[in-house]
């Protein structure tokens, strides 16, 4: 989850200690938050970035330390689109608007989307991207992947969920273009498919590439689970190894059941329809039994959690103790391992 703690996109001590607390407590894969591929790709001025080579050293510090603890280092690459130049989530209750203006480090004149369609009146009105700008963004994702590789990350995740720019292109509610990037399903997914092709060309073949997707939008005329199944087939053919599945985020009027069971069943549909694509389910478990059930029932190949780790950085160790199974402990903590 975004921590909104960076300055000019740079990693600082908070990020290091934040992510390392999960690595030393048994997490198999630790994925850095949505990391912006361009300055205007940030959600807020305080978001992490990987748009310039100077960011590499700080990112490398985290990846190197994670590996020493036995964790796999991953990084999510993202572009905020029409959600950009906003305030951090933890300040929503302190302001009448989600907008950050130029005087406070924002970029209201550089907020872009597939179409000039507002998320709601709390955010800036986006400007429609032209094809040249789309090309620049696709190249920026590829360049960011190269930097992530140089920094030592083993997994990248292309963020196309939760209302981010790539999610905006997928949905007919936010993408009303009439060119080759809008209209039909094939045109609306073109931005993401082309981007994945470019990233796969520069990201080492032996390293996994994930794509985060919101399985359905939750509004009439919006993105559906059937659209997700069609897209998953295209992404798998382009070299995507795993799809990280969640729901919603692109429309403030969405009506989606919040129960983990609903998300689990949606993930099961994708997994059963795409046996060649690994699937991870997001937000489906708050304890070991729930996480284990997702895997044993064949709903997903992996379970991803965010808020639960914020509540309990030792979630993996707690879940293992609950289930009575052994998991990896770092050498320094071996004296505290339970006798199972």
mmCIF file of C-alpha atoms in Angstrom:
data_model
loop_
_atom_site.group_PDB
_atom_site.id
_atom_site.type_symbol
_atom_site.label_atom_id
_atom_site.label_comp_id
_atom_site.label_asym_id
_atom_site.label_seq_id
_atom_site.Cartn_x
_atom_site.Cartn_y
_atom_site.Cartn_z
ATOM 1 C CA UNK A 1 0.000 0.000 0.000
ATOM 2 C CA UNK A 2 1.096 3.556 -0.672
ATOM 3 C CA UNK A 3 2.864 5.120 2.306
ATOM 4 C CA UNK A 4 2.956 8.712 0.994
ATOM 5 C CA UNK A 5 6.329 9.304 2.615
ATOM 6 C CA UNK A 6 8.738 10.120 -0.233
ATOM 7 C CA UNK A 7 10.306 13.381 -1.374
ATOM 8 C CA UNK A 8 10.802 13.659 -5.146
ATOM 9 C CA UNK A 9 10.154 9.921 -5.370
ATOM 10 C CA UNK A 10 13.196 8.908 -3.319
ATOM 11 C CA UNK A 11 13.307 6.028 -0.838
ATOM 12 C CA UNK A 12 14.118 7.115 2.704
ATOM 13 C CA UNK A 13 14.700 5.394 6.054
ATOM 14 C CA UNK A 14 10.979 5.001 6.665
ATOM 15 C CA UNK A 15 10.540 2.951 3.490
ATOM 16 C CA UNK A 16 13.526 0.790 4.368
ATOM 17 C CA UNK A 17 12.281 -0.094 7.846
ATOM 18 C CA UNK A 18 8.670 -0.363 6.692
ATOM 19 C CA UNK A 19 9.360 -2.999 4.046
ATOM 20 C CA UNK A 20 12.076 -4.797 5.968
ATOM 21 C CA UNK A 21 9.722 -5.511 8.878
ATOM 22 C CA UNK A 22 7.829 -7.877 6.571
ATOM 23 C CA UNK A 23 10.964 -9.456 5.104
ATOM 24 C CA UNK A 24 12.359 -10.360 8.526
ATOM 25 C CA UNK A 25 9.025 -11.823 9.621
ATOM 26 C CA UNK A 26 8.491 -14.495 7.019
ATOM 27 C CA UNK A 27 6.859 -12.869 3.992
ATOM 28 C CA UNK A 28 7.847 -14.791 0.871
ATOM 29 C CA UNK A 29 7.421 -11.866 -1.525
ATOM 30 C CA UNK A 30 7.456 -8.235 -0.432
ATOM 31 C CA UNK A 31 6.049 -5.912 -3.097
ATOM 32 C CA UNK A 32 6.880 -2.222 -2.933
ATOM 33 C CA UNK A 33 3.966 0.164 -3.262
ATOM 34 C CA UNK A 34 2.833 1.704 -6.552
ATOM 35 C CA UNK A 35 6.032 3.359 -7.743
ATOM 36 C CA UNK A 36 5.593 6.101 -10.319
ATOM 37 C CA UNK A 37 7.174 5.779 -13.756
ATOM 38 C CA UNK A 38 7.010 9.555 -14.357
ATOM 39 C CA UNK A 39 6.763 12.541 -11.980
ATOM 40 C CA UNK A 40 3.153 13.150 -13.066
ATOM 41 C CA UNK A 41 2.430 9.439 -12.667
ATOM 42 C CA UNK A 42 2.400 9.825 -8.884
ATOM 43 C CA UNK A 43 -0.864 9.863 -6.988
ATOM 44 C CA UNK A 44 0.488 12.450 -4.546
ATOM 45 C CA UNK A 45 3.712 14.480 -4.286
ATOM 46 C CA UNK A 46 4.785 12.056 -1.529
ATOM 47 C CA UNK A 47 4.674 8.873 -3.664
ATOM 48 C CA UNK A 48 7.703 6.734 -4.516
ATOM 49 C CA UNK A 49 9.241 6.989 -7.965
ATOM 50 C CA UNK A 50 11.450 5.129 -10.404
ATOM 51 C CA UNK A 51 11.441 7.647 -13.249
ATOM 52 C CA UNK A 52 15.134 8.547 -13.046
ATOM 53 C CA UNK A 53 18.392 6.682 -12.499
ATOM 54 C CA UNK A 54 19.029 8.533 -9.254
ATOM 55 C CA UNK A 55 16.218 6.514 -7.662
ATOM 56 C CA UNK A 56 18.057 3.215 -8.197
ATOM 57 C CA UNK A 57 20.422 3.316 -5.211
ATOM 58 C CA UNK A 58 17.678 3.775 -2.644
ATOM 59 C CA UNK A 59 15.555 1.062 -4.201
ATOM 60 C CA UNK A 60 18.583 -1.245 -4.344
ATOM 61 C CA UNK A 61 19.185 -0.811 -0.607
ATOM 62 C CA UNK A 62 15.767 -2.338 0.121
ATOM 63 C CA UNK A 63 16.043 -5.161 -2.425
ATOM 64 C CA UNK A 64 19.510 -6.179 -1.217
ATOM 65 C CA UNK A 65 18.451 -6.282 2.427
ATOM 66 C CA UNK A 66 15.310 -8.280 1.601
ATOM 67 C CA UNK A 67 17.325 -10.973 -0.145
ATOM 68 C CA UNK A 68 19.599 -11.341 2.884
ATOM 69 C CA UNK A 69 16.476 -12.190 4.901
ATOM 70 C CA UNK A 70 15.293 -14.776 2.368
ATOM 71 C CA UNK A 71 12.462 -12.693 0.923
ATOM 72 C CA UNK A 72 11.858 -12.015 -2.761
ATOM 73 C CA UNK A 73 11.880 -8.307 -3.633
ATOM 74 C CA UNK A 74 9.100 -7.069 -5.908
ATOM 75 C CA UNK A 75 8.078 -3.622 -7.098
ATOM 76 C CA UNK A 76 4.794 -2.350 -8.505
ATOM 77 C CA UNK A 77 5.047 0.103 -11.406
ATOM 78 C CA UNK A 78 2.188 2.529 -11.818
ATOM 79 C CA UNK A 79 0.674 5.662 -13.312
ATOM 80 C CA UNK A 80 -2.123 7.455 -11.477
ATOM 81 C CA UNK A 81 -3.824 8.992 -14.508
ATOM 82 C CA UNK A 82 -6.837 11.073 -13.461
ATOM 83 C CA UNK A 83 -6.165 10.343 -9.768
ATOM 84 C CA UNK A 84 -2.906 12.299 -9.890
ATOM 85 C CA UNK A 85 -1.933 15.453 -8.008
ATOM 86 C CA UNK A 86 -4.105 14.461 -5.066
ATOM 87 C CA UNK A 87 -3.610 14.395 -1.305
ATOM 88 C CA UNK A 88 -2.477 11.367 0.711
ATOM 89 C CA UNK A 89 -5.203 9.020 1.880
ATOM 90 C CA UNK A 90 -4.479 9.800 5.523
ATOM 91 C CA UNK A 91 -5.367 13.474 4.918
ATOM 92 C CA UNK A 92 -8.776 12.893 3.322
ATOM 93 C CA UNK A 93 -10.601 13.705 6.559
ATOM 94 C CA UNK A 94 -8.657 16.959 6.968
ATOM 95 C CA UNK A 95 -9.622 18.494 3.624
ATOM 96 C CA UNK A 96 -12.744 19.362 1.654
ATOM 97 C CA UNK A 97 -10.997 18.255 -1.552
ATOM 98 C CA UNK A 98 -8.623 15.509 -2.655
ATOM 99 C CA UNK A 99 -6.709 17.956 -4.881
ATOM 100 C CA UNK A 100 -3.117 19.097 -4.355
ATOM 101 C CA UNK A 101 -2.447 22.379 -6.104
ATOM 102 C CA UNK A 102 0.833 23.612 -7.588
ATOM 103 C CA UNK A 103 1.626 25.699 -4.501
ATOM 104 C CA UNK A 104 1.729 22.463 -2.485
ATOM 105 C CA UNK A 105 3.764 20.450 -4.954
ATOM 106 C CA UNK A 106 0.932 19.266 -7.213
ATOM 107 C CA UNK A 107 0.688 19.234 -11.011
ATOM 108 C CA UNK A 108 -2.946 20.090 -11.859
ATOM 109 C CA UNK A 109 -2.046 20.990 -15.456
ATOM 110 C CA UNK A 110 -0.390 17.609 -16.031
ATOM 111 C CA UNK A 111 -3.178 15.311 -14.847
ATOM 112 C CA UNK A 112 -4.034 13.034 -17.753
ATOM 113 C CA UNK A 113 -6.454 10.232 -18.557
ATOM 114 C CA UNK A 114 -7.649 8.300 -21.579
ATOM 115 C CA UNK A 115 -10.519 10.809 -21.819
ATOM 116 C CA UNK A 116 -11.448 14.074 -20.042
ATOM 117 C CA UNK A 117 -13.738 12.231 -17.621
ATOM 118 C CA UNK A 118 -13.656 13.149 -13.929
ATOM 119 C CA UNK A 119 -13.413 10.470 -11.263
ATOM 120 C CA UNK A 120 -15.544 12.837 -9.194
ATOM 121 C CA UNK A 121 -15.461 16.536 -8.361
ATOM 122 C CA UNK A 122 -12.947 15.929 -5.557
ATOM 123 C CA UNK A 123 -10.200 15.306 -8.128
ATOM 124 C CA UNK A 124 -8.700 17.367 -10.956
ATOM 125 C CA UNK A 125 -10.257 17.217 -14.399
ATOM 126 C CA UNK A 126 -7.931 15.097 -16.569
ATOM 127 C CA UNK A 127 -6.702 16.063 -19.994
ATOM 128 C CA UNK A 128 -6.996 13.491 -22.757
ATOM 129 C CA UNK A 129 -3.725 11.836 -23.707
ATOM 130 C CA UNK A 130 -2.743 11.997 -27.349
ATOM 131 C CA UNK A 131 -1.038 9.066 -29.077
ATOM 132 C CA UNK A 132 2.405 10.601 -28.694
ATOM 133 C CA UNK A 133 1.890 10.922 -24.941
ATOM 134 C CA UNK A 134 0.644 7.328 -24.766
ATOM 135 C CA UNK A 135 3.873 6.249 -26.448
ATOM 136 C CA UNK A 136 5.908 8.209 -23.882
ATOM 137 C CA UNK A 137 4.086 6.499 -21.007
ATOM 138 C CA UNK A 138 4.610 3.041 -22.472
ATOM 139 C CA UNK A 139 8.315 3.766 -22.838
ATOM 140 C CA UNK A 140 8.401 5.109 -19.271
ATOM 141 C CA UNK A 141 7.092 1.780 -17.940
ATOM 142 C CA UNK A 142 9.773 -0.077 -19.910
ATOM 143 C CA UNK A 143 12.491 2.278 -18.654
ATOM 144 C CA UNK A 144 11.219 1.841 -15.095
ATOM 145 C CA UNK A 145 11.439 -1.939 -15.486
ATOM 146 C CA UNK A 146 15.089 -1.614 -16.552
ATOM 147 C CA UNK A 147 15.808 0.467 -13.450
ATOM 148 C CA UNK A 148 13.996 -2.053 -11.252
ATOM 149 C CA UNK A 149 16.173 -4.807 -12.680
ATOM 150 C CA UNK A 150 19.333 -2.775 -12.046
ATOM 151 C CA UNK A 151 18.145 -2.208 -8.476
ATOM 152 C CA UNK A 152 17.921 -5.968 -7.937
ATOM 153 C CA UNK A 153 14.179 -6.588 -7.958
ATOM 154 C CA UNK A 154 13.085 -10.096 -8.895
ATOM 155 C CA UNK A 155 9.424 -9.384 -9.688
ATOM 156 C CA UNK A 156 7.602 -6.450 -11.255
ATOM 157 C CA UNK A 157 3.881 -5.814 -11.120
ATOM 158 C CA UNK A 158 2.228 -3.591 -13.739
ATOM 159 C CA UNK A 159 -0.526 -1.720 -11.904
ATOM 160 C CA UNK A 160 -3.722 -1.854 -13.982
ATOM 161 C CA UNK A 161 -6.190 -1.955 -11.080
ATOM 162 C CA UNK A 162 -7.865 0.305 -8.482
ATOM 163 C CA UNK A 163 -8.616 3.130 -10.874
ATOM 164 C CA UNK A 164 -5.041 3.785 -11.969
ATOM 165 C CA UNK A 165 -4.364 4.979 -15.533
ATOM 166 C CA UNK A 166 -4.213 1.541 -17.156
ATOM 167 C CA UNK A 167 -7.454 0.585 -15.404
ATOM 168 C CA UNK A 168 -8.990 3.797 -16.755
ATOM 169 C CA UNK A 169 -8.119 2.769 -20.302
ATOM 170 C CA UNK A 170 -9.829 -0.612 -19.853
ATOM 171 C CA UNK A 171 -13.220 0.687 -18.777
ATOM 172 C CA UNK A 172 -15.808 2.219 -21.115
ATOM 173 C CA UNK A 173 -16.929 4.478 -18.258
ATOM 174 C CA UNK A 174 -13.574 6.283 -18.156
ATOM 175 C CA UNK A 175 -12.357 5.656 -21.710
ATOM 176 C CA UNK A 176 -14.534 7.387 -24.299
ATOM 177 C CA UNK A 177 -11.936 7.709 -27.006
ATOM 178 C CA UNK A 178 -12.764 7.203 -30.677
ATOM 179 C CA UNK A 179 -9.257 6.322 -31.885
ATOM 180 C CA UNK A 180 -7.436 2.965 -31.748
ATOM 181 C CA UNK A 181 -7.212 3.180 -27.946
ATOM 182 C CA UNK A 182 -10.955 3.468 -27.307
ATOM 183 C CA UNK A 183 -14.338 2.068 -28.225
ATOM 184 C CA UNK A 184 -14.215 -1.694 -28.668
ATOM 185 C CA UNK A 185 -12.801 -4.119 -26.114
ATOM 186 C CA UNK A 186 -9.791 -4.718 -28.358
ATOM 187 C CA UNK A 187 -9.075 -1.002 -28.561
ATOM 188 C CA UNK A 188 -9.557 -0.309 -24.851
ATOM 189 C CA UNK A 189 -7.088 -3.048 -23.851
ATOM 190 C CA UNK A 190 -4.560 -1.981 -26.500
ATOM 191 C CA UNK A 191 -2.722 0.469 -24.213
ATOM 192 C CA UNK A 192 -2.061 -2.240 -21.617
ATOM 193 C CA UNK A 193 -1.262 -5.010 -24.092
ATOM 194 C CA UNK A 194 1.234 -2.851 -25.988
ATOM 195 C CA UNK A 195 2.785 -1.694 -22.733
ATOM 196 C CA UNK A 196 3.176 -5.283 -21.505
ATOM 197 C CA UNK A 197 4.901 -6.204 -24.774
ATOM 198 C CA UNK A 198 7.392 -3.373 -24.351
ATOM 199 C CA UNK A 199 8.109 -4.206 -20.726
ATOM 200 C CA UNK A 200 8.507 -7.921 -21.416
ATOM 201 C CA UNK A 201 11.130 -7.120 -24.065
ATOM 202 C CA UNK A 202 13.390 -5.418 -21.498
ATOM 203 C CA UNK A 203 12.505 -7.318 -18.323
ATOM 204 C CA UNK A 204 14.658 -10.480 -18.001
ATOM 205 C CA UNK A 205 12.805 -13.561 -19.200
ATOM 206 C CA UNK A 206 13.753 -15.515 -16.081
ATOM 207 C CA UNK A 207 12.131 -12.907 -13.835
ATOM 208 C CA UNK A 208 8.344 -12.993 -13.298
ATOM 209 C CA UNK A 209 6.094 -10.203 -14.508
ATOM 210 C CA UNK A 210 2.720 -9.670 -12.843
ATOM 211 C CA UNK A 211 -0.210 -7.490 -13.861
ATOM 212 C CA UNK A 212 -2.704 -6.218 -11.269
ATOM 213 C CA UNK A 213 -6.295 -6.170 -12.467
ATOM 214 C CA UNK A 214 -9.624 -5.153 -10.977
ATOM 215 C CA UNK A 215 -11.859 -8.050 -11.999
ATOM 216 C CA UNK A 216 -15.023 -5.976 -12.253
ATOM 217 C CA UNK A 217 -16.040 -2.348 -11.925
ATOM 218 C CA UNK A 218 -19.375 -2.732 -10.187
ATOM 219 C CA UNK A 219 -21.441 -0.330 -12.326
ATOM 220 C CA UNK A 220 -23.774 -0.810 -15.285
ATOM 221 C CA UNK A 221 -21.868 -0.566 -18.536
ATOM 222 C CA UNK A 222 -18.512 -0.904 -16.808
ATOM 223 C CA UNK A 223 -15.705 -3.459 -16.882
ATOM 224 C CA UNK A 224 -16.925 -7.001 -16.109
ATOM 225 C CA UNK A 225 -15.521 -10.334 -15.015
ATOM 226 C CA UNK A 226 -16.013 -11.620 -18.563
ATOM 227 C CA UNK A 227 -13.826 -8.752 -19.809
ATOM 228 C CA UNK A 228 -11.184 -9.800 -17.292
ATOM 229 C CA UNK A 229 -11.241 -13.375 -18.589
ATOM 230 C CA UNK A 230 -10.717 -12.144 -22.158
ATOM 231 C CA UNK A 231 -7.905 -9.836 -21.111
ATOM 232 C CA UNK A 232 -6.203 -12.518 -19.021
ATOM 233 C CA UNK A 233 -5.867 -14.708 -22.106
ATOM 234 C CA UNK A 234 -4.216 -11.871 -24.024
ATOM 235 C CA UNK A 235 -1.824 -11.055 -21.192
ATOM 236 C CA UNK A 236 -0.802 -14.666 -20.702
ATOM 237 C CA UNK A 237 0.065 -14.896 -24.402
ATOM 238 C CA UNK A 238 2.248 -11.789 -24.049
ATOM 239 C CA UNK A 239 4.373 -13.270 -21.278
ATOM 240 C CA UNK A 240 2.579 -12.244 -18.098
ATOM 241 C CA UNK A 241 3.260 -14.854 -15.414
ATOM 242 C CA UNK A 242 0.699 -13.943 -12.771
ATOM 243 C CA UNK A 243 -2.381 -11.755 -12.499
ATOM 244 C CA UNK A 244 -2.964 -10.082 -9.135
ATOM 245 C CA UNK A 245 -6.740 -9.864 -8.785
ATOM 246 C CA UNK A 246 -8.845 -7.367 -6.862
ATOM 247 C CA UNK A 247 -12.144 -5.570 -7.514
ATOM 248 C CA UNK A 248 -13.375 -2.007 -8.021
ATOM 249 C CA UNK A 249 -11.550 1.286 -7.647
ATOM 250 C CA UNK A 250 -12.342 2.942 -10.988
ATOM 251 C CA UNK A 251 -15.795 4.303 -10.234
ATOM 252 C CA UNK A 252 -17.049 6.067 -7.091
ATOM 253 C CA UNK A 253 -20.560 4.695 -7.723
ATOM 254 C CA UNK A 254 -19.458 1.067 -7.717
ATOM 255 C CA UNK A 255 -21.551 -1.453 -5.824
ATOM 256 C CA UNK A 256 -19.431 -4.502 -5.045
ATOM 257 C CA UNK A 257 -19.869 -7.023 -2.235
ATOM 258 C CA UNK A 258 -17.049 -6.467 0.237
ATOM 259 C CA UNK A 259 -16.860 -9.962 1.675
ATOM 260 C CA UNK A 260 -13.610 -11.861 1.037
ATOM 261 C CA UNK A 261 -15.718 -14.796 -0.177
ATOM 262 C CA UNK A 262 -16.898 -12.766 -3.173
ATOM 263 C CA UNK A 263 -13.354 -11.857 -4.212
ATOM 264 C CA UNK A 264 -12.288 -15.458 -3.718
ATOM 265 C CA UNK A 265 -14.969 -16.784 -6.032
ATOM 266 C CA UNK A 266 -14.170 -14.198 -8.695
ATOM 267 C CA UNK A 267 -10.506 -15.226 -8.550
ATOM 268 C CA UNK A 268 -11.557 -18.856 -8.868
ATOM 269 C CA UNK A 269 -13.380 -18.050 -12.122
ATOM 270 C CA UNK A 270 -10.238 -16.510 -13.591
ATOM 271 C CA UNK A 271 -8.005 -19.344 -12.444
ATOM 272 C CA UNK A 272 -10.311 -22.048 -13.780
ATOM 273 C CA UNK A 273 -10.624 -20.275 -17.117
ATOM 274 C CA UNK A 274 -6.877 -19.701 -17.470
ATOM 275 C CA UNK A 275 -4.940 -22.778 -16.295
ATOM 276 C CA UNK A 276 -1.738 -21.438 -17.864
ATOM 277 C CA UNK A 277 -1.808 -18.170 -15.896
ATOM 278 C CA UNK A 278 -0.963 -18.011 -12.207
ATOM 279 C CA UNK A 279 -3.482 -16.083 -10.122
ATOM 280 C CA UNK A 280 -3.117 -14.270 -6.817
ATOM 281 C CA UNK A 281 -6.096 -13.178 -4.756
ATOM 282 C CA UNK A 282 -5.987 -9.829 -2.923
ATOM 283 C CA UNK A 283 -7.853 -8.920 0.248
ATOM 284 C CA UNK A 284 -9.295 -12.371 0.863
ATOM 285 C CA UNK A 285 -7.709 -13.371 4.169
ATOM 286 C CA UNK A 286 -7.258 -11.929 7.643
ATOM 287 C CA UNK A 287 -6.020 -15.162 9.238
ATOM 288 C CA UNK A 288 -4.180 -18.341 8.367
ATOM 289 C CA UNK A 289 -7.240 -20.505 7.888
ATOM 290 C CA UNK A 290 -8.769 -18.113 5.353
ATOM 291 C CA UNK A 291 -5.512 -17.814 3.406
ATOM 292 C CA UNK A 292 -5.002 -21.565 3.366
ATOM 293 C CA UNK A 293 -8.582 -22.174 2.223
ATOM 294 C CA UNK A 294 -8.059 -19.918 -0.812
ATOM 295 C CA UNK A 295 -5.158 -22.105 -1.896
ATOM 296 C CA UNK A 296 -6.546 -25.519 -0.990
ATOM 297 C CA UNK A 297 -9.893 -24.813 -2.655
ATOM 298 C CA UNK A 298 -8.102 -23.938 -5.884
ATOM 299 C CA UNK A 299 -9.228 -20.306 -5.959
ATOM 300 C CA UNK A 300 -5.733 -18.897 -6.426
ATOM 301 C CA UNK A 301 -2.066 -19.833 -6.544
ATOM 302 C CA UNK A 302 -1.038 -17.167 -4.039
ATOM 303 C CA UNK A 303 -2.593 -14.848 -1.471
ATOM 304 C CA UNK A 304 -1.585 -11.179 -1.353
ATOM 305 C CA UNK A 305 -2.332 -9.026 1.674
ATOM 306 C CA UNK A 306 -1.729 -5.362 2.459
ATOM 307 C CA UNK A 307 -3.828 -4.023 5.328
ATOM 308 C CA UNK A 308 -3.449 -7.240 7.287
ATOM 309 C CA UNK A 309 0.329 -6.820 7.243
ATOM 310 C CA UNK A 310 -0.074 -3.232 8.460
ATOM 311 C CA UNK A 311 -2.141 -4.537 11.355
ATOM 312 C CA UNK A 312 0.251 -7.399 12.026
ATOM 313 C CA UNK A 313 3.703 -7.340 10.379
ATOM 314 C CA UNK A 314 4.155 -10.927 11.655
ATOM 315 C CA UNK A 315 1.059 -12.113 9.765
ATOM 316 C CA UNK A 316 2.950 -14.948 8.058
ATOM 317 C CA UNK A 317 4.411 -16.224 11.318
ATOM 318 C CA UNK A 318 1.051 -15.886 13.083
ATOM 319 C CA UNK A 319 -0.734 -17.753 10.290
ATOM 320 C CA UNK A 320 1.864 -20.516 10.325
ATOM 321 C CA UNK A 321 1.492 -20.913 14.089
ATOM 322 C CA UNK A 322 -2.303 -21.016 13.690
ATOM 323 C CA UNK A 323 -2.038 -23.737 11.035
ATOM 324 C CA UNK A 324 0.697 -25.683 12.809
ATOM 325 C CA UNK A 325 3.194 -25.498 9.940
ATOM 326 C CA UNK A 326 6.834 -24.514 9.736
ATOM 327 C CA UNK A 327 7.876 -21.474 7.726
ATOM 328 C CA UNK A 328 11.232 -19.797 7.263
ATOM 329 C CA UNK A 329 12.547 -17.777 10.200
ATOM 330 C CA UNK A 330 15.641 -15.634 9.869
ATOM 331 C CA UNK A 331 18.638 -16.942 11.803
ATOM 332 C CA UNK A 332 18.537 -14.082 14.296
ATOM 333 C CA UNK A 333 14.976 -15.010 15.368
ATOM 334 C CA UNK A 334 15.384 -18.789 15.567
ATOM 335 C CA UNK A 335 15.331 -18.762 19.371
ATOM 336 C CA UNK A 336 11.696 -17.590 19.243
ATOM 337 C CA UNK A 337 10.441 -20.247 16.794
ATOM 338 C CA UNK A 338 7.495 -22.236 18.261
ATOM 339 C CA UNK A 339 7.915 -25.952 18.764
ATOM 340 C CA UNK A 340 5.394 -27.505 16.377
#
